[in-house]
Amino acid sequence: MTSASRIVVFSTVLASCGVGEAPPPGGGDGPSCADYCEDVTNACTGADAQYASHAACMEYCEDTGGFAAGSLDDSDTNTIGCRVFHAGAAADAPAT
C-alpha cells in the first residue's frame, strides 16, 4: 500500500469516529490530547503525517477540535479516545 493510500485509509478511519458533542476535557482520567498527539505523531510520520508537528496536533485537539475525552474503547465516536484507538491501529498496522 502506498503512503497516499495509508493516509486515505487513516483519514477514513478517523472520519468514522463521527461527531463529538461535548467540549474538550480539562483533565482527569480519560484519554487526553497529549495521549492522542503523542500516538499519532509517532505512528504517522513523513508522508503519512496527520499534523505538521506535535504542537500543531495539540493546538487542533485542544482549541479547534472540541473533542470529548471518551474512552480508550471508543472506535466509532469522534472523541479523543477514538482518535487514540485509531492512532494505535495505525501504529500496529502501518502498511494498511
CSV table of N, CA and C in Angstrom, one decimal:
chain,number,residue,atom,x,y,z
A,1,MET,N,0.8,-1.2,0.0
A,1,MET,CA,0.0,0.0,0.0
A,1,MET,C,0.9,1.2,0.0
A,2,THR,N,0.6,2.2,-0.8
A,2,THR,CA,1.4,3.4,-0.9
A,2,THR,C,1.1,4.3,0.3
A,3,SER,N,2.0,5.3,0.5
A,3,SER,CA,1.8,6.3,1.6
A,3,SER,C,0.5,7.0,1.4
A,4,ALA,N,0.2,7.4,0.2
A,4,ALA,CA,-1.1,8.1,0.0
A,4,ALA,C,-2.3,7.3,0.3
A,5,SER,N,-2.2,6.0,0.0
A,5,SER,CA,-3.3,5.1,0.4
A,5,SER,C,-3.5,5.0,1.9
A,6,ARG,N,-2.3,4.9,2.6
A,6,ARG,CA,-2.4,4.8,4.0
A,6,ARG,C,-3.0,6.0,4.6
A,7,ILE,N,-2.7,7.2,4.1
A,7,ILE,CA,-3.3,8.5,4.6
A,7,ILE,C,-4.8,8.4,4.4
A,8,VAL,N,-5.2,8.0,3.2
A,8,VAL,CA,-6.7,8.0,2.9
A,8,VAL,C,-7.4,7.0,3.9
A,9,VAL,N,-6.8,5.8,4.1
A,9,VAL,CA,-7.4,4.9,5.0
A,9,VAL,C,-7.4,5.4,6.4
A,10,PHE,N,-6.3,6.0,6.9
A,10,PHE,CA,-6.3,6.5,8.2
A,10,PHE,C,-7.3,7.7,8.4
A,11,SER,N,-7.4,8.6,7.4
A,11,SER,CA,-8.3,9.7,7.4
A,11,SER,C,-9.8,9.1,7.4
A,12,THR,N,-10.0,8.1,6.6
A,12,THR,CA,-11.3,7.5,6.6
A,12,THR,C,-11.7,6.9,7.9
A,13,VAL,N,-10.7,6.2,8.5
A,13,VAL,CA,-11.0,5.6,9.8
A,13,VAL,C,-11.3,6.7,10.8
A,14,LEU,N,-10.5,7.8,10.8
A,14,LEU,CA,-10.8,8.8,11.8
A,14,LEU,C,-12.2,9.5,11.5
A,15,ALA,N,-12.5,9.6,10.2
A,15,ALA,CA,-13.8,10.1,9.9
A,15,ALA,C,-15.0,9.2,10.4
A,16,SER,N,-14.7,8.0,10.6
A,16,SER,CA,-15.7,7.0,11.1
A,16,SER,C,-16.0,7.3,12.5
A,17,CYS,N,-15.2,8.1,13.2
A,17,CYS,CA,-15.4,8.4,14.6
A,17,CYS,C,-16.7,9.3,14.8
A,18,GLY,N,-17.3,9.8,13.7
A,18,GLY,CA,-18.5,10.6,13.9
A,18,GLY,C,-18.2,12.0,14.4
A,19,VAL,N,-19.2,12.6,15.1
A,19,VAL,CA,-19.2,14.0,15.5
A,19,VAL,C,-19.3,14.0,17.0
A,20,GLY,N,-18.4,14.6,17.8
A,20,GLY,CA,-18.5,14.7,19.2
A,20,GLY,C,-19.4,15.8,19.6
A,21,GLU,N,-19.9,15.8,20.8
A,21,GLU,CA,-20.9,16.8,21.2
A,21,GLU,C,-20.4,17.5,22.5
A,22,ALA,N,-19.5,17.0,23.3
A,22,ALA,CA,-19.0,17.6,24.5
A,22,ALA,C,-17.8,18.4,24.2
A,23,PRO,N,-17.5,19.4,25.1
A,23,PRO,CA,-16.3,20.2,24.9
A,23,PRO,C,-15.1,19.4,25.3
A,24,PRO,N,-13.9,19.9,24.9
A,24,PRO,CA,-12.7,19.1,25.2
A,24,PRO,C,-12.5,19.0,26.7
A,25,PRO,N,-11.9,17.9,27.1
A,25,PRO,CA,-11.7,17.6,28.6
A,25,PRO,C,-10.7,18.6,29.2
A,26,GLY,N,-10.9,18.9,30.4
A,26,GLY,CA,-10.0,19.8,31.1
A,26,GLY,C,-9.0,19.0,32.0
A,27,GLY,N,-9.0,17.7,31.9
A,27,GLY,CA,-8.1,16.8,32.7
A,27,GLY,C,-8.9,15.6,33.1
A,28,GLY,N,-8.3,14.9,34.0
A,28,GLY,CA,-9.0,13.7,34.5
A,28,GLY,C,-8.3,12.4,34.1
A,29,ASP,N,-9.1,11.3,34.2
A,29,ASP,CA,-8.5,10.0,33.9
A,29,ASP,C,-8.7,9.6,32.5
A,30,GLY,N,-9.5,10.2,31.7
A,30,GLY,CA,-9.8,9.8,30.3
A,30,GLY,C,-8.6,10.1,29.4
A,31,PRO,N,-8.7,9.7,28.2
A,31,PRO,CA,-7.7,10.0,27.2
A,31,PRO,C,-7.5,11.5,27.0
A,32,SER,N,-6.3,11.9,26.8
A,32,SER,CA,-6.1,13.4,26.6
A,32,SER,C,-5.5,13.7,25.2
A,33,CYS,N,-5.5,15.0,24.9
A,33,CYS,CA,-4.9,15.4,23.7
A,33,CYS,C,-3.5,15.1,23.6
A,34,ALA,N,-2.8,15.1,24.8
A,34,ALA,CA,-1.4,14.7,24.8
A,34,ALA,C,-1.2,13.3,24.4
A,35,ASP,N,-2.1,12.4,24.9
A,35,ASP,CA,-2.0,11.0,24.6
A,35,ASP,C,-2.2,10.8,23.1
A,36,TYR,N,-3.2,11.4,22.5
A,36,TYR,CA,-3.5,11.3,21.1
A,36,TYR,C,-2.4,11.9,20.3
A,37,CYS,N,-1.9,13.1,20.6
A,37,CYS,CA,-0.9,13.7,19.7
A,37,CYS,C,0.4,12.9,19.8
A,38,GLU,N,0.8,12.4,21.0
A,38,GLU,CA,2.0,11.6,21.0
A,38,GLU,C,1.8,10.3,20.1
A,39,ASP,N,0.7,9.7,20.3
A,39,ASP,CA,0.5,8.5,19.5
A,39,ASP,C,0.4,8.7,18.0
A,40,VAL,N,-0.3,9.7,17.6
A,40,VAL,CA,-0.5,10.0,16.1
A,40,VAL,C,0.8,10.5,15.5
A,41,THR,N,1.5,11.4,16.2
A,41,THR,CA,2.8,11.9,15.6
A,41,THR,C,3.9,10.8,15.6
A,42,ASN,N,3.8,9.9,16.5
A,42,ASN,CA,4.8,8.8,16.5
A,42,ASN,C,4.4,7.7,15.4
A,43,ALA,N,3.1,7.5,15.2
A,43,ALA,CA,2.7,6.4,14.3
A,43,ALA,C,2.7,6.9,12.8
A,44,CYS,N,2.4,8.2,12.6
A,44,CYS,CA,2.2,8.7,11.3
A,44,CYS,C,3.2,9.8,11.0
A,45,THR,N,4.3,9.4,10.3
A,45,THR,CA,5.4,10.3,10.1
A,45,THR,C,5.6,10.4,8.6
A,46,GLY,N,6.4,11.4,8.2
A,46,GLY,CA,6.8,11.6,6.8
A,46,GLY,C,5.5,11.9,6.0
A,47,ALA,N,5.4,11.1,4.9
A,47,ALA,CA,4.2,11.3,4.0
A,47,ALA,C,2.9,10.9,4.7
A,48,ASP,N,3.0,10.2,5.8
A,48,ASP,CA,1.8,9.7,6.5
A,48,ASP,C,1.4,10.7,7.6
A,49,ALA,N,2.2,11.7,7.8
A,49,ALA,CA,1.9,12.6,9.0
A,49,ALA,C,0.5,13.3,8.8
A,50,GLN,N,-0.2,13.3,9.9
A,50,GLN,CA,-1.5,13.9,10.0
A,50,GLN,C,-1.4,15.3,10.4
A,51,TYR,N,-0.4,15.7,11.1
A,51,TYR,CA,-0.2,17.1,11.5
A,51,TYR,C,1.3,17.5,11.3
A,52,ALA,N,1.5,18.8,11.1
A,52,ALA,CA,2.9,19.2,10.8
A,52,ALA,C,3.8,19.0,12.0
A,53,SER,N,3.3,19.0,13.2
A,53,SER,CA,4.1,18.8,14.4
A,53,SER,C,3.2,18.4,15.5
A,54,HIS,N,3.9,18.0,16.6
A,54,HIS,CA,3.2,17.7,17.8
A,54,HIS,C,2.4,18.9,18.3
A,55,ALA,N,3.0,20.1,18.3
A,55,ALA,CA,2.4,21.3,18.7
A,55,ALA,C,1.2,21.6,17.9
A,56,ALA,N,1.2,21.4,16.6
A,56,ALA,CA,0.1,21.6,15.7
A,56,ALA,C,-1.1,20.7,16.0
A,57,CYS,N,-0.7,19.4,16.4
A,57,CYS,CA,-1.8,18.5,16.8
A,57,CYS,C,-2.4,18.9,18.1
A,58,MET,N,-1.6,19.3,19.1
A,58,MET,CA,-2.1,19.8,20.3
A,58,MET,C,-3.0,21.0,20.2
A,59,GLU,N,-2.6,21.9,19.3
A,59,GLU,CA,-3.5,23.1,19.1
A,59,GLU,C,-4.8,22.7,18.5
A,60,TYR,N,-4.8,21.8,17.5
A,60,TYR,CA,-6.0,21.4,16.9
A,60,TYR,C,-6.9,20.6,17.9
A,61,CYS,N,-6.3,19.7,18.6
A,61,CYS,CA,-7.0,18.9,19.5
A,61,CYS,C,-7.7,19.7,20.6
A,62,GLU,N,-6.9,20.6,21.2
A,62,GLU,CA,-7.3,21.4,22.4
A,62,GLU,C,-8.2,22.6,22.0
A,63,ASP,N,-7.9,23.2,20.9
A,63,ASP,CA,-8.6,24.5,20.5
A,63,ASP,C,-9.6,24.4,19.4
A,64,THR,N,-9.3,23.6,18.4
A,64,THR,CA,-10.2,23.6,17.2
A,64,THR,C,-11.2,22.4,17.2
A,65,GLY,N,-10.7,21.3,17.6
A,65,GLY,CA,-11.5,20.0,17.5
A,65,GLY,C,-12.7,20.0,18.4
A,66,GLY,N,-12.6,20.5,19.6
A,66,GLY,CA,-13.8,20.4,20.5
A,66,GLY,C,-14.2,19.0,20.9
A,67,PHE,N,-13.2,18.1,21.0
A,67,PHE,CA,-13.5,16.6,21.2
A,67,PHE,C,-13.8,16.4,22.7
A,68,ALA,N,-14.7,15.5,22.9
A,68,ALA,CA,-14.9,14.9,24.3
A,68,ALA,C,-13.8,13.9,24.5
A,69,ALA,N,-13.5,13.7,25.8
A,69,ALA,CA,-12.5,12.7,26.1
A,69,ALA,C,-12.8,11.3,25.7
A,70,GLY,N,-14.0,10.8,26.0
A,70,GLY,CA,-14.4,9.5,25.6
A,70,GLY,C,-13.6,8.5,26.4
A,71,SER,N,-13.5,7.3,25.8
A,71,SER,CA,-12.7,6.2,26.5
A,71,SER,C,-11.8,5.6,25.5
A,72,LEU,N,-10.9,4.8,25.9
A,72,LEU,CA,-9.9,4.1,25.0
A,72,LEU,C,-10.6,3.0,24.2
A,73,ASP,N,-11.8,2.6,24.6
A,73,ASP,CA,-12.6,1.6,23.9
A,73,ASP,C,-13.4,2.2,22.7
A,74,ASP,N,-13.4,3.5,22.6
A,74,ASP,CA,-14.2,4.2,21.5
A,74,ASP,C,-13.5,3.9,20.2
A,75,SER,N,-14.3,3.5,19.2
A,75,SER,CA,-13.8,3.2,17.9
A,75,SER,C,-14.7,3.8,16.8
A,76,ASP,N,-15.8,4.4,17.2
A,76,ASP,CA,-16.7,5.0,16.2
A,76,ASP,C,-17.4,6.3,16.7
A,77,THR,N,-16.8,7.0,17.6
A,77,THR,CA,-17.3,8.3,18.0
A,77,THR,C,-16.2,9.3,17.9
A,78,ASN,N,-16.5,10.5,17.7
A,78,ASN,CA,-15.4,11.5,17.5
A,78,ASN,C,-15.0,12.0,18.8
A,79,THR,N,-14.3,11.2,19.6
A,79,THR,CA,-13.7,11.5,20.8
A,79,THR,C,-12.2,11.4,20.8
A,80,ILE,N,-11.5,11.9,21.8
A,80,ILE,CA,-10.1,11.7,21.9
A,80,ILE,C,-9.8,10.3,22.0
A,81,GLY,N,-10.6,9.5,22.8
A,81,GLY,CA,-10.4,8.1,22.9
A,81,GLY,C,-10.4,7.4,21.6
A,82,CYS,N,-11.4,7.8,20.7
A,82,CYS,CA,-11.5,7.2,19.4
A,82,CYS,C,-10.2,7.5,18.6
A,83,ARG,N,-9.7,8.7,18.6
A,83,ARG,CA,-8.5,9.0,17.9
A,83,ARG,C,-7.3,8.3,18.4
A,84,VAL,N,-7.2,8.1,19.7
A,84,VAL,CA,-6.1,7.3,20.3
A,84,VAL,C,-6.2,5.9,19.8
A,85,PHE,N,-7.5,5.3,19.8
A,85,PHE,CA,-7.7,4.0,19.3
A,85,PHE,C,-7.2,3.8,17.9
A,86,HIS,N,-7.6,4.7,17.0
A,86,HIS,CA,-7.2,4.6,15.6
A,86,HIS,C,-5.7,4.9,15.4
A,87,ALA,N,-5.1,5.8,16.2
A,87,ALA,CA,-3.7,6.1,16.1
A,87,ALA,C,-2.9,4.8,16.5
A,88,GLY,N,-3.4,4.1,17.5
A,88,GLY,CA,-2.8,2.8,17.9
A,88,GLY,C,-2.9,1.8,16.8
A,89,ALA,N,-4.1,1.8,16.1
A,89,ALA,CA,-4.3,0.8,15.0
A,89,ALA,C,-3.3,1.2,13.8
A,90,ALA,N,-3.1,2.4,13.6
A,90,ALA,CA,-2.1,2.8,12.6
A,90,ALA,C,-0.7,2.4,13.0
A,91,ALA,N,-0.4,2.5,14.2
A,91,ALA,CA,1.0,2.1,14.7
A,91,ALA,C,1.1,0.5,14.6
A,92,ASP,N,0.0,-0.2,14.9
A,92,ASP,CA,0.1,-1.7,14.8
A,92,ASP,C,0.1,-2.2,13.4
A,93,ALA,N,-0.5,-1.5,12.5
A,93,ALA,CA,-0.6,-2.0,11.1
A,93,ALA,C,-0.2,-0.9,10.1
A,94,PRO,N,1.1,-0.4,10.1
A,94,PRO,CA,1.4,0.7,9.3
A,94,PRO,C,1.3,0.5,7.8
A,95,ALA,N,1.2,-0.7,7.3
A,95,ALA,CA,1.1,-1.0,5.9
A,95,ALA,C,-0.4,-0.9,5.4
A,96,THR,N,-1.3,-0.7,6.3
A,96,THR,CA,-2.8,-0.6,5.9
A,96,THR,C,-3.4,0.7,6.2
